[in-house]
Short mmCIF file of C-alpha atoms in Angstrom, two decimals:
data_model
loop_
_atom_site.label_atom_id
_atom_site.label_comp_id
_atom_site.label_asym_id
_atom_site.label_seq_id
_atom_site.Cartn_x
_atom_site.Cartn_y
_atom_site.Cartn_z
CA UNK E 1 4.33 64.12 -7.92
CA UNK E 2 2.29 62.34 -5.23
CA UNK E 3 -0.78 64.03 -3.69
CA UNK E 4 -1.77 62.36 -0.55
CA UNK E 5 -4.71 64.65 0.01
CA UNK E 6 -6.36 64.11 -3.06
CA UNK E 7 -6.07 60.19 -2.96
CA UNK E 8 -8.27 57.87 -1.09
CA UNK E 9 -5.62 55.45 -0.78
CA UNK E 10 -2.71 55.78 1.74
CA UNK E 11 0.75 53.94 1.31
CA UNK E 12 -0.28 51.11 3.42
CA UNK E 13 -3.51 50.63 1.26
CA UNK E 14 -1.55 50.65 -1.66
CA UNK E 15 0.85 48.13 -0.40
CA UNK E 16 -1.88 45.84 0.98
CA UNK E 17 -4.08 45.90 -2.17
CA UNK E 18 -1.21 46.04 -4.62
CA UNK E 19 -3.38 48.30 -6.79
CA UNK E 20 -6.06 45.66 -7.23
CA UNK E 21 -9.66 46.45 -6.89
CA UNK E 22 -11.92 44.29 -4.81
CA UNK E 23 -14.02 43.27 -7.88
CA UNK E 24 -10.74 42.28 -9.74
CA UNK E 25 -9.77 40.37 -6.80
CA UNK E 26 -13.22 38.47 -6.69
CA UNK E 27 -13.15 37.92 -10.39
CA UNK E 28 -9.78 36.30 -9.97
CA UNK E 29 -11.17 33.88 -7.11
CA UNK E 30 -14.02 33.06 -9.50
CA UNK E 31 -11.64 32.23 -12.27
CA UNK E 32 -9.19 30.28 -10.06
CA UNK E 33 -12.02 28.53 -8.49
CA UNK E 34 -13.50 27.41 -11.88
CA UNK E 35 -10.19 26.20 -13.07
CA UNK E 36 -9.59 24.10 -9.90
CA UNK E 37 -13.06 22.81 -10.14
CA UNK E 38 -12.61 21.75 -13.69
CA UNK E 39 -9.35 19.85 -13.01
CA UNK E 40 -10.93 18.04 -9.85
CA UNK E 41 -14.15 17.35 -11.84
CA UNK E 42 -12.09 15.55 -14.51
CA UNK E 43 -10.22 13.52 -11.84
CA UNK E 44 -13.48 12.38 -10.55
CA UNK E 45 -15.12 11.55 -13.83
CA UNK E 46 -12.21 9.31 -14.55
CA UNK E 47 -12.77 7.81 -11.00
CA UNK E 48 -16.31 7.21 -11.63
CA UNK E 49 -15.79 5.70 -15.05
CA UNK E 50 -13.20 3.27 -13.56
CA UNK E 51 -15.60 2.22 -10.89
CA UNK E 52 -18.36 1.74 -13.39
CA UNK E 53 -16.17 -0.40 -15.67
CA UNK E 54 -15.26 -2.66 -12.75
CA UNK E 55 -18.95 -2.61 -11.51
CA UNK E 56 -20.17 -3.52 -14.99
CA UNK E 57 -17.84 -6.59 -15.15
CA UNK E 58 -19.19 -7.90 -12.10
CA UNK E 59 -22.81 -7.32 -13.31
CA UNK E 60 -21.97 -9.20 -16.48
CA UNK E 61 -20.40 -12.03 -14.71
CA UNK E 62 -23.59 -12.19 -12.55
CA UNK E 63 -25.96 -12.24 -15.57
CA UNK E 64 -23.75 -14.75 -17.48
CA UNK E 65 -23.96 -17.00 -14.25
CA UNK E 66 -27.83 -16.84 -13.46
CA UNK E 67 -28.83 -17.26 -17.22
CA UNK E 68 -28.95 -20.86 -18.18
CA UNK E 69 -29.81 -20.34 -21.72
CA UNK E 70 -27.18 -19.64 -24.35
CA UNK E 71 -29.55 -16.91 -25.70
CA UNK E 72 -29.68 -15.17 -22.18
CA UNK E 73 -25.95 -15.36 -21.75
CA UNK E 74 -25.43 -13.89 -25.28
CA UNK E 75 -27.93 -10.97 -24.39
CA UNK E 76 -26.40 -10.23 -21.03
CA UNK E 77 -22.88 -10.34 -22.71
CA UNK E 78 -24.04 -7.99 -25.44
CA UNK E 79 -25.81 -5.32 -23.39
CA UNK E 80 -23.09 -5.41 -20.80
CA UNK E 81 -20.34 -4.94 -23.66
CA UNK E 82 -22.36 -2.18 -25.04
CA UNK E 83 -22.48 -0.27 -21.62
CA UNK E 84 -18.94 -0.92 -20.99
CA UNK E 85 -17.98 0.27 -24.22
CA UNK E 86 -19.90 3.77 -23.67
CA UNK E 87 -18.19 3.84 -20.24
CA UNK E 88 -14.66 3.42 -21.79
CA UNK E 89 -15.27 6.09 -24.42
CA UNK E 90 -16.32 8.48 -21.57
CA UNK E 91 -13.17 7.55 -19.66
CA UNK E 92 -10.85 8.04 -22.71
CA UNK E 93 -12.44 11.43 -23.44
CA UNK E 94 -11.64 12.54 -20.00
CA UNK E 95 -7.88 12.18 -20.96
CA UNK E 96 -8.01 14.49 -24.08
CA UNK E 97 -8.74 18.13 -24.87
CA UNK E 98 -12.33 17.41 -25.53
CA UNK E 99 -12.80 16.30 -22.00
CA UNK E 100 -10.87 19.10 -20.64
CA UNK E 101 -13.15 21.59 -22.59
CA UNK E 102 -16.50 19.73 -22.05
CA UNK E 103 -16.56 17.78 -18.82
CA UNK E 104 -20.17 18.42 -18.17
CA UNK E 105 -20.88 16.46 -21.36
CA UNK E 106 -18.89 13.52 -20.39
CA UNK E 107 -20.86 13.71 -17.02
CA UNK E 108 -24.21 13.31 -18.94
CA UNK E 109 -22.73 10.83 -21.14
CA UNK E 110 -21.66 8.70 -18.35
CA UNK E 111 -25.03 8.84 -16.56
CA UNK E 112 -27.09 8.25 -19.73
CA UNK E 113 -24.78 5.22 -20.96
CA UNK E 114 -25.82 3.36 -17.99
CA UNK E 115 -29.47 4.33 -17.29
CA UNK E 116 -30.84 4.92 -20.76
CA UNK E 117 -28.85 2.43 -23.00
CA UNK E 118 -29.99 -0.37 -20.76
CA UNK E 119 -33.58 0.85 -21.08
CA UNK E 120 -33.37 1.15 -24.71
CA UNK E 121 -31.86 -2.18 -25.10
CA UNK E 122 -34.43 -4.03 -23.10
CA UNK E 123 -37.28 -2.14 -24.79
CA UNK E 124 -35.94 -3.00 -28.22
CA UNK E 125 -35.67 -6.71 -27.48
CA UNK E 126 -38.38 -7.26 -24.93
CA UNK E 127 -41.20 -4.60 -25.92
CA UNK E 128 -43.71 -6.26 -23.61
CA UNK E 129 -41.40 -5.71 -20.53
CA UNK E 130 -41.11 -2.45 -18.52
CA UNK E 131 -37.88 -0.67 -18.80
CA UNK E 132 -35.92 -1.24 -15.79
CA UNK E 133 -34.97 1.49 -13.09
CA UNK E 134 -32.76 -0.80 -11.02
CA UNK E 135 -29.68 1.21 -11.74
CA UNK E 136 -31.22 4.70 -11.32
CA UNK E 137 -30.76 5.16 -7.49
CA UNK E 138 -27.28 3.73 -7.60
CA UNK E 139 -26.36 6.06 -10.39
CA UNK E 140 -27.59 9.31 -8.96
CA UNK E 141 -26.39 8.45 -5.45
CA UNK E 142 -23.07 7.81 -7.12
CA UNK E 143 -22.88 11.02 -9.05
CA UNK E 144 -23.95 13.05 -6.07
CA UNK E 145 -21.17 11.81 -3.83
CA UNK E 146 -18.46 11.58 -6.46
CA UNK E 147 -18.97 14.25 -8.97
CA UNK E 148 -18.87 17.98 -8.06
CA UNK E 149 -20.84 19.37 -11.04
CA UNK E 150 -23.22 21.87 -10.75
CA UNK E 151 -26.68 21.11 -9.25
CA UNK E 152 -28.59 21.57 -12.46
CA UNK E 153 -26.42 19.13 -14.28
CA UNK E 154 -27.44 16.48 -11.84
CA UNK E 155 -31.04 17.41 -12.48
CA UNK E 156 -30.55 17.40 -16.13
CA UNK E 157 -29.16 13.95 -15.84
CA UNK E 158 -32.33 12.82 -13.86
CA UNK E 159 -34.67 14.61 -16.12
CA UNK E 160 -33.05 13.01 -19.17
CA UNK E 161 -33.15 9.44 -17.77
CA UNK E 162 -36.99 9.99 -16.86
CA UNK E 163 -37.57 11.48 -20.20
CA UNK E 164 -36.12 8.41 -21.96
CA UNK E 165 -38.25 6.12 -19.76
CA UNK E 166 -41.46 7.97 -20.61
CA UNK E 167 -40.84 8.06 -24.36
CA UNK E 168 -39.97 4.33 -24.27
CA UNK E 169 -43.19 3.54 -22.13
CA UNK E 170 -45.33 5.70 -24.56
CA UNK E 171 -43.77 3.93 -27.78
CA UNK E 172 -44.06 0.34 -26.39
CA UNK E 173 -46.73 0.52 -23.67
CA UNK E 174 -45.73 -2.34 -21.53
CA UNK E 175 -48.28 -4.27 -19.48
CA UNK E 176 -47.94 -3.31 -15.87
CA UNK E 177 -47.30 -6.43 -13.98
CA UNK E 178 -47.62 -4.93 -10.47
CA UNK E 179 -50.42 -3.14 -8.68
CA UNK E 180 -50.65 0.56 -9.14
CA UNK E 181 -49.48 1.20 -5.46
CA UNK E 182 -46.15 -0.58 -6.25
CA UNK E 183 -45.23 1.96 -9.03
CA UNK E 184 -46.55 5.08 -7.02
CA UNK E 185 -44.28 3.69 -4.00
CA UNK E 186 -41.25 3.30 -6.33
CA UNK E 187 -42.04 6.84 -7.81
CA UNK E 188 -42.05 8.40 -4.48
CA UNK E 189 -38.84 6.78 -3.51
CA UNK E 190 -37.25 7.77 -6.79
CA UNK E 191 -38.61 11.26 -6.55
CA UNK E 192 -37.08 11.96 -3.30
CA UNK E 193 -33.73 10.32 -4.06
CA UNK E 194 -33.43 12.81 -7.00
CA UNK E 195 -34.36 15.75 -4.76
CA UNK E 196 -32.00 14.80 -1.97
CA UNK E 197 -29.26 14.12 -4.63
CA UNK E 198 -29.74 17.49 -6.10
CA UNK E 199 -30.01 19.40 -3.02
CA UNK E 200 -26.97 17.53 -1.45
CA UNK E 201 -25.13 18.76 -4.69
CA UNK E 202 -26.14 22.34 -4.29
CA UNK E 203 -25.30 22.57 -0.81
CA UNK E 204 -21.80 20.73 -1.22
CA UNK E 205 -21.25 23.38 -4.26
CA UNK E 206 -22.00 26.17 -1.98
CA UNK E 207 -19.78 24.98 0.79
CA UNK E 208 -16.96 24.24 -1.54
CA UNK E 209 -17.19 27.64 -3.06
CA UNK E 210 -17.14 29.22 0.39
CA UNK E 211 -14.24 27.25 1.57
CA UNK E 212 -12.21 28.16 -1.41
CA UNK E 213 -12.95 31.83 -1.09
CA UNK E 214 -12.12 31.76 2.28
CA UNK E 215 -8.80 29.81 1.68
CA UNK E 216 -7.79 32.11 -1.08
CA UNK E 217 -8.59 35.25 1.02
CA UNK E 218 -6.43 33.72 3.73
CA UNK E 219 -3.79 33.29 1.31
CA UNK E 220 -4.03 36.70 -0.01
CA UNK E 221 -4.02 38.24 3.48
CA UNK E 222 -1.00 36.06 4.22
CA UNK E 223 0.75 37.21 1.07
CA UNK E 224 -0.15 40.96 1.90
CA UNK E 225 1.21 40.54 5.55
CA UNK E 226 4.39 38.84 4.08
CA UNK E 227 4.75 41.87 1.72
CA UNK E 228 4.17 44.06 4.51
CA UNK E 229 6.77 42.61 6.74
CA UNK E 230 9.44 42.48 3.76
CA UNK E 231 8.78 46.12 3.36
CA UNK E 232 9.62 46.66 6.92
CA UNK E 233 12.40 44.11 7.55
CA UNK E 234 14.89 42.31 5.01
CA UNK E 235 13.72 38.93 3.83
CA UNK E 236 16.48 36.83 5.63
CA UNK E 237 15.76 38.75 8.96
CA UNK E 238 12.05 38.43 8.49
CA UNK E 239 12.49 34.71 8.04
CA UNK E 240 14.68 34.44 10.91
CA UNK E 241 12.24 36.51 13.28
CA UNK E 242 9.33 34.11 12.24
CA UNK E 243 11.43 31.08 13.14
CA UNK E 244 13.03 32.29 16.05
CA UNK E 245 11.06 35.40 17.85
CA UNK E 246 14.12 36.44 19.92
CA UNK E 247 16.62 39.47 19.60
CA UNK E 248 18.53 39.31 16.59
CA UNK E 249 21.95 40.86 16.41
CA UNK E 250 24.48 40.03 13.84
CA UNK E 251 28.04 41.26 13.71
CA UNK E 252 29.37 42.03 10.00
CA UNK E 253 33.17 42.89 9.88
CA UNK E 254 32.72 45.20 6.77
CA UNK E 255 29.87 47.03 5.41
CA UNK E 256 29.49 50.47 3.84
CA UNK E 257 26.94 52.78 5.42
CA UNK E 258 25.51 55.81 3.71
CA UNK E 259 23.76 58.90 5.28
CA UNK E 260 21.97 61.58 3.25
CA UNK E 261 20.38 64.90 4.14
CA UNK E 262 18.42 67.36 2.28
CA UNK E 263 20.19 70.75 2.72
CA UNK E 264 17.66 73.68 3.64
CA UNK E 265 14.83 71.43 4.31
CA UNK E 266 14.47 72.79 7.76
CA UNK E 267 14.15 76.41 6.51
CA UNK E 268 11.74 75.21 3.93
CA UNK E 269 9.54 73.64 6.35
CA UNK E 270 8.99 77.12 7.95
CA UNK E 271 7.46 78.44 4.85
CA UNK E 272 5.68 75.34 3.68
CA UNK E 273 2.49 73.73 4.47
CA UNK E 274 2.97 70.26 6.35
CA UNK E 275 1.06 68.51 3.71
CA UNK E 276 3.10 69.79 0.94
CA UNK E 277 6.39 69.32 2.74
CA UNK E 278 5.49 65.68 3.40
CA UNK E 279 4.50 65.38 -0.29
CA UNK E 280 8.00 66.68 -1.32
CA UNK E 281 9.84 64.47 0.99
CA UNK E 282 7.87 61.33 -0.07
CA UNK E 283 8.61 61.85 -3.61
CA UNK E 284 12.28 62.27 -3.10
CA UNK E 285 12.61 59.24 -0.63
CA UNK E 286 10.57 57.22 -2.99
CA UNK E 287 13.37 57.88 -5.69
CA UNK E 288 15.99 56.90 -3.32
CA UNK E 289 14.03 53.68 -2.52
CA UNK E 290 13.96 52.82 -6.10
CA UNK E 291 17.87 53.39 -6.39
CA UNK E 292 18.34 51.35 -3.40
CA UNK E 293 16.48 48.47 -4.87
CA UNK E 294 18.40 48.96 -8.12
CA UNK E 295 21.92 48.98 -6.72
CA UNK E 296 21.07 46.10 -4.05
CA UNK E 297 21.31 48.34 -1.12
CA UNK E 298 19.41 47.94 2.07
CA UNK E 299 17.51 50.95 3.06
CA UNK E 300 17.52 51.08 7.02
CA UNK E 301 15.37 54.10 7.89
CA UNK E 302 14.64 57.91 7.55
CA UNK E 303 14.96 60.24 10.30
CA UNK E 304 13.23 63.51 9.41
CA UNK E 305 14.90 64.54 6.19
CA UNK E 306 17.78 62.24 6.53
CA UNK E 307 18.09 58.88 4.68
CA UNK E 308 19.96 55.93 5.82
CA UNK E 309 21.15 52.98 3.67
CA UNK E 310 23.87 50.19 3.92
CA UNK E 311 25.26 47.70 1.52
CA UNK E 312 27.08 44.40 2.50
CA UNK E 313 24.24 43.19 4.89
CA UNK E 314 22.27 41.09 5.85
CA UNK E 315 23.51 39.33 2.66
CA UNK E 316 27.35 39.83 2.69
CA UNK E 317 29.01 41.19 -0.29
CA UNK E 318 32.49 42.27 -1.41
CA UNK E 319 31.18 45.00 -3.67
CA UNK E 320 29.51 47.00 -0.93
CA UNK E 321 31.54 50.26 -1.15
CA UNK E 322 30.99 50.10 -5.04
CA UNK E 323 27.16 49.70 -4.66
CA UNK E 324 26.84 52.60 -2.24
CA UNK E 325 29.08 54.74 -4.26
CA UNK E 326 26.91 54.19 -7.59
CA UNK E 327 23.79 54.82 -5.40
CA UNK E 328 25.12 58.29 -3.88
CA UNK E 329 25.98 59.44 -7.36
CA UNK E 330 22.64 58.25 -8.82
CA UNK E 331 21.00 60.08 -5.72
CA UNK E 332 22.55 63.37 -6.81
CA UNK E 333 21.35 62.95 -10.21
CA UNK E 334 18.04 62.15 -9.04
CA UNK E 335 17.68 65.16 -7.00
CA UNK E 336 18.95 67.33 -10.02
CA UNK E 337 16.21 65.87 -12.13
CA UNK E 338 13.66 66.43 -9.39
CA UNK E 339 14.66 69.97 -9.16
CA UNK E 340 14.18 70.50 -12.82
CA UNK E 341 10.78 68.90 -13.04
CA UNK E 342 9.41 70.55 -9.89
CA UNK E 343 11.16 73.93 -10.01
CA UNK E 344 12.88 73.39 -6.85
CA UNK E 345 16.40 73.96 -5.72
CA UNK E 346 17.15 71.24 -3.25
CA UNK E 347 20.68 69.77 -2.77
CA UNK E 348 21.71 66.76 -0.69
CA UNK E 349 24.87 66.32 1.45
CA UNK E 350 25.89 62.61 1.55
CA UNK E 351 28.25 60.80 3.90
CA UNK E 352 29.84 57.36 3.49
CA UNK E 353 31.93 55.22 5.90
CA UNK E 354 33.07 51.73 5.81
CA UNK E 355 33.80 49.21 8.55
CA UNK E 356 32.33 46.70 11.07
CA UNK E 357 28.73 47.02 12.44
CA UNK E 358 26.24 45.28 14.42
CA UNK E 359 22.89 44.84 12.79
CA UNK E 360 19.71 43.41 14.10
CA UNK E 361 16.17 43.90 15.60
CA UNK E 362 15.55 44.75 19.29
CA UNK E 363 12.56 45.35 21.34
CA UNK E 364 9.16 43.70 21.49
CA UNK E 365 7.06 46.01 19.32
CA UNK E 366 7.15 47.91 16.24
CA UNK E 367 10.22 46.00 14.87
CA UNK E 368 12.89 47.94 12.98
CA UNK E 369 16.13 46.60 11.49
CA UNK E 370 18.77 48.99 12.75
CA UNK E 371 22.67 49.31 12.92
CA UNK E 372 24.97 50.17 15.55
CA UNK E 373 28.80 50.74 15.68
CA UNK E 374 31.29 53.34 15.25
CA UNK E 375 30.99 52.97 11.49
CA UNK E 376 27.40 54.43 11.55
CA UNK E 377 28.52 57.30 13.68
CA UNK E 378 31.38 57.94 11.23
CA UNK E 379 29.09 57.96 8.26
CA UNK E 380 26.68 60.23 10.07
CA UNK E 381 29.51 62.59 10.78
CA UNK E 382 30.65 62.27 7.32
CA UNK E 383 27.14 63.63 6.31
CA UNK E 384 26.79 66.38 8.87
CA UNK E 385 30.39 67.74 8.44
CA UNK E 386 30.12 67.51 4.58
CA UNK E 387 29.55 70.02 1.91
CA UNK E 388 26.27 70.77 0.40
CA UNK E 389 25.80 68.94 -2.96
CA UNK E 390 28.83 66.66 -2.16
CA UNK E 391 29.55 63.17 -1.33
CA UNK E 392 32.10 62.96 1.53
CA UNK E 393 33.81 59.50 2.29
CA UNK E 394 36.00 58.56 5.15
CA UNK E 395 39.57 56.89 4.60
CA UNK E 396 38.37 53.31 4.77
CA UNK E 397 35.77 53.80 2.01
CA UNK E 398 38.34 55.83 0.08
CA UNK E 399 40.71 52.86 0.04
CA UNK E 400 38.02 50.59 -1.48
CA UNK E 401 36.99 53.29 -4.14
CA UNK E 402 40.10 55.00 -5.26
CA UNK E 403 40.89 52.50 -8.12
CA UNK E 404 37.52 52.94 -9.78
CA UNK E 405 36.09 56.46 -8.80
CA UNK E 406 37.31 60.01 -9.19
CA UNK E 407 38.00 61.21 -5.53
CA UNK E 408 39.31 64.58 -4.39
CA UNK E 409 41.15 64.86 -1.19
CA UNK E 410 39.53 67.31 1.20
CA UNK E 411 42.03 67.03 3.89
CA UNK E 412 41.93 66.74 7.52
CA UNK E 413 38.80 68.21 9.17
CA UNK E 414 37.75 68.33 12.85
CA UNK E 415 34.79 65.97 13.42
CA UNK E 416 32.82 66.05 16.70
CA UNK E 417 33.51 63.16 18.79
CA UNK E 418 36.22 61.64 16.55
CA UNK E 419 39.01 64.46 16.42
CA UNK E 420 40.64 65.36 13.11
CA UNK E 421 39.83 62.83 10.11
CA UNK E 422 41.29 62.72 6.52
CA UNK E 423 38.07 62.92 4.19
CA UNK E 424 37.78 62.88 0.39
CA UNK E 425 34.80 63.94 -1.95
CA UNK E 426 33.53 61.33 -4.37
CA UNK E 427 33.26 63.15 -7.76
CA UNK E 428 32.35 60.40 -10.16
CA UNK E 429 33.37 57.17 -11.89
CA UNK E 430 36.92 56.81 -13.22
#
């Protein structure tokens, strides 16, 4: 049994949150963001590798052109080939499971394959020359603009490159060809290039995360609003209302309407506290809602302790009478089981009618899907003039049910506003 007074969640809260606590929702966002970011990172790594392969070919062609000596051409081709091979391997790794699991390592490999391999090769061949840093700024700026890895990965790639440079400088002690001021100036430019790159990546990462969270929060809010709307209106009507926000009124030639009323509920309300009364009513109606969903019946509304439902709209069906009959029988069983479990003695009176109706949404505020027509009035009269614990059906419903269900003729009864009507009592399935 539901206890509203002892719960911090209202029905609306439960509907909107779908039982998911805020911390779990936040964890889902983080997980989803990491997965999206991982996929995006792999695509950008592949793009960077492709750009580097093309750029490498242009540099190889340039050094082959400017070197007049055969040895120089061979060296230019060799170092270019080694760098291109490293880049190609990184590009290939992006396309398999290793790359999907460890994109950060591929990122570092791409950086160091260009910056460090060239330095090492120059140092080994020409140990009296200074290792070059011509590619550093280009590489770091490219990474900062193309690759959305964490800021500390960018910092790591820079530190790794600088560490390689310092180790080579320590080992080979090249002669400084330029004044000290030249190297200090280059160092200052390089330092601020690194700082700006790392800082821009950090800010970009924060912006992307905030935008992702905001977009996901908006999607969740839209989904919650959609669920709330679908909890009020049928899906077809909700979509129609969103597309064309005008009065909706559709005619249906034949549907089956059900009214159910809890017998003695008015007397019970006189000796029961309002909270407990609502608790009982909510529990019973929740059972009816589950039955409506199970049988493909559209719940229309509740009026006090009365429950109204219809089959055959908004999605038209030829089995509308059967669906309502099955639901009515199950409603009797559900109330009997509820009484047994909660030591109660409720009985329901059900009325069923078949015929044409007009269904739709009218008004400007607090939309509600409702039915109008003589069939609705007849179903209401079948319930109010019925017998406690029984299911009373009109002649039209009887004609649709008589071959599959056990029905007992009640006979002619005088119905308010309708005169005498032949009615039947639905007993069960044939």
